[in-house]
CSV table of C-alpha atoms in Angstrom, one decimal:
chain,number,residue,atom,x,y,z
A,1377,MET,CA,97.3,18.0,43.4
A,1378,LEU,CA,99.5,20.6,45.3
A,1379,VAL,CA,98.6,18.9,48.6
A,1380,ALA,CA,99.5,15.5,47.2
A,1381,LEU,CA,102.8,16.8,45.9
A,1382,THR,CA,103.6,18.5,49.2
A,1383,GLY,CA,102.8,15.3,51.0
A,1384,LEU,CA,105.0,13.3,48.7
A,1385,LEU,CA,107.9,15.8,49.2
A,1386,VAL,CA,107.5,15.5,53.0
A,1387,CYS,CA,107.6,11.7,52.9
A,1388,LEU,CA,110.6,11.7,50.6
A,1389,SER,CA,112.4,14.1,52.9
A,1390,VAL,CA,111.7,11.9,55.9
A,1391,LEU,CA,112.8,8.8,54.1
A,1392,LEU,CA,116.0,10.4,52.9
A,1393,THR,CA,116.8,11.7,56.3
A,1394,GLY,CA,116.3,8.3,57.8
A,1395,CYS,CA,118.6,6.7,55.2
A,1396,ALA,CA,121.5,9.0,55.9
A,1397,PRO,CA,124.6,7.1,56.6
A,1398,PRO,CA,125.8,6.9,60.2
A,1399,GLU,CA,128.5,9.4,61.3
A,1400,ASP,CA,131.5,8.4,59.4
A,1401,ALA,CA,135.1,8.4,60.6
A,1402,THR,CA,136.0,11.5,58.6
A,1403,THR,CA,133.7,14.0,60.3
A,1404,ALA,CA,133.7,15.7,63.6
A,1405,PRO,CA,131.4,14.2,66.2
A,1406,SER,CA,127.9,15.5,66.1
A,1407,ALA,CA,126.9,14.9,69.6
A,1408,PRO,CA,126.0,18.1,71.6
A,1409,GLY,CA,129.1,19.3,73.5
A,1410,ALA,CA,131.4,17.0,71.7
A,1411,SER,CA,133.2,19.4,69.3
A,1412,ALA,CA,136.6,19.2,67.8
A,1413,PRO,CA,139.5,21.0,69.6
A,1414,ALA,CA,140.5,24.4,68.2
A,1415,TRP,CA,143.6,23.0,66.6
A,1416,ALA,CA,141.4,20.8,64.4
A,1417,ALA,CA,139.1,23.6,63.2
A,1418,GLY,CA,138.2,23.2,59.6
A,1419,MET,CA,139.9,19.8,59.2
A,1420,ALA,CA,138.4,16.4,58.7
A,1421,THR,CA,138.5,14.4,61.9
A,1422,VAL,CA,138.6,10.8,63.0
A,1423,ARG,CA,137.9,9.4,66.4
A,1424,GLU,CA,140.8,7.3,67.7
A,1425,SER,CA,138.6,4.3,68.1
A,1426,ARG,CA,137.8,4.4,64.3
A,1427,LEU,CA,141.4,4.3,63.2
A,1428,PRO,CA,142.9,1.1,61.9
A,1429,ALA,CA,144.2,-1.2,64.6
A,1430,GLU,CA,147.8,-0.5,63.5
A,1431,ALA,CA,147.3,3.2,64.0
A,1432,ARG,CA,145.9,2.7,67.5
A,1433,ARG,CA,149.0,0.6,68.3
A,1434,THR,CA,151.3,3.4,67.0
A,1435,LEU,CA,149.4,5.9,69.2
A,1436,ALA,CA,149.9,3.6,72.2
A,1437,LEU,CA,153.6,3.4,71.5
A,1438,ILE,CA,153.8,7.2,71.2
A,1439,ASP,CA,152.0,7.5,74.6
A,1440,ARG,CA,154.5,5.1,76.2
A,1441,GLY,CA,157.5,6.8,74.5
A,1442,GLY,CA,158.4,3.8,72.4
A,1443,PRO,CA,160.3,1.7,71.6
A,1444,PHE,CA,159.4,2.2,68.0
A,1445,PRO,CA,159.8,-0.3,65.2
A,1446,TYR,CA,161.1,2.0,62.5
A,1447,ALA,CA,164.4,4.1,62.7
A,1448,ARG,CA,162.6,7.2,61.3
A,1449,ASP,CA,159.8,7.1,64.0
A,1450,GLY,CA,159.9,10.3,66.0
A,1451,VAL,CA,161.8,12.4,63.4
A,1452,VAL,CA,160.8,16.0,62.8
A,1453,PHE,CA,158.0,16.3,60.3
A,1454,GLY,CA,158.6,19.4,58.2
A,1455,ASN,CA,155.0,19.9,56.9
A,1456,VAL,CA,156.6,20.8,53.5
A,1457,GLU,CA,153.2,20.2,51.8
A,1458,GLY,CA,151.6,22.7,54.2
A,1459,ARG,CA,148.6,20.5,54.9
A,1460,LEU,CA,148.8,21.0,58.7
A,1461,PRO,CA,148.7,24.4,60.5
A,1462,ARG,CA,151.9,26.4,60.0
A,1463,GLN,CA,154.2,26.0,63.0
A,1464,ARG,CA,157.9,26.5,63.7
A,1465,ARG,CA,160.3,23.8,62.6
A,1466,GLY,CA,160.4,21.0,65.1
A,1467,HIS,CA,156.8,21.3,66.3
A,1468,TYR,CA,155.7,18.2,64.5
A,1469,HIS,CA,157.0,14.6,64.7
A,1470,GLU,CA,156.0,11.7,62.5
A,1471,TYR,CA,155.6,8.0,63.3
A,1472,THR,CA,155.0,5.1,60.9
A,1473,VAL,CA,151.8,3.2,61.0
A,1474,ARG,CA,152.4,-0.4,59.8
A,1475,THR,CA,150.7,-1.3,56.6
A,1476,PRO,CA,150.0,-5.0,56.3
A,1477,GLY,CA,151.5,-6.5,53.1
A,1478,SER,CA,153.8,-3.5,52.5
A,1479,ARG,CA,157.5,-4.2,52.0
A,1480,ASP,CA,158.5,-0.8,53.1
A,1481,ARG,CA,157.1,1.8,55.6
A,1482,GLY,CA,154.0,2.2,53.5
A,1483,ALA,CA,151.9,5.4,53.3
A,1484,ARG,CA,150.3,5.6,56.7
A,1485,ARG,CA,151.6,8.0,59.4
A,1486,VAL,CA,150.7,9.6,62.7
A,1487,VAL,CA,152.0,13.1,63.1
A,1488,THR,CA,152.0,14.7,66.6
A,1489,GLY,CA,152.4,18.3,67.6
A,1490,GLN,CA,154.0,19.7,70.7
A,1491,ASP,CA,150.7,21.1,71.9
A,1492,GLY,CA,149.0,17.7,72.0
A,1493,GLU,CA,147.7,17.7,68.4
A,1494,THR,CA,147.5,14.3,66.7
A,1495,TYR,CA,146.9,13.8,62.9
A,1496,TYR,CA,146.6,10.7,60.8
A,1497,THR,CA,147.3,10.3,57.1
A,1498,ASP,CA,146.9,7.1,55.0
A,1499,ASP,CA,148.0,8.6,51.8
A,1500,HIS,CA,151.6,9.7,52.6
A,1501,TYR,CA,150.8,13.4,53.5
A,1502,LYS,CA,148.4,14.1,50.7
A,1503,SER,CA,145.6,14.6,53.3
A,1504,PHE,CA,145.3,14.5,57.1
A,1505,ARG,CA,142.6,14.0,59.6
A,1506,ALA,CA,142.8,15.4,63.1
A,1507,VAL,CA,142.6,12.5,65.6
A,1508,LEU,CA,140.0,13.0,68.3
A,1509,ARG,CA,141.3,11.2,71.4
């Protein structure tokens, strides 16, 4: 009986491991040697390629230096909520990520830091994910 129960537990364990969901967009990469940068330690992460297309377009605009579609793009992000690592005022800047169907700027933003950090929020600063580029 004990042998049968042990065998059953082993089979169940193998099945459950095989049914695990693929790496999702909110976790750090699991490939050996592909770890998150130090500035993203302890945060949820998302690979740039897994961001919505509108967020990838915003990142491309940031990389090119604009022009940006919204007047508030590039303004200092104050991190009032304290969800990002504490930095001096002016360290972070925010950019709007277009939200299809929204009549205003929507809730999605990219926030960049002066040291190359990139963060994404889709819930208007309630949570952030470090963007792995």
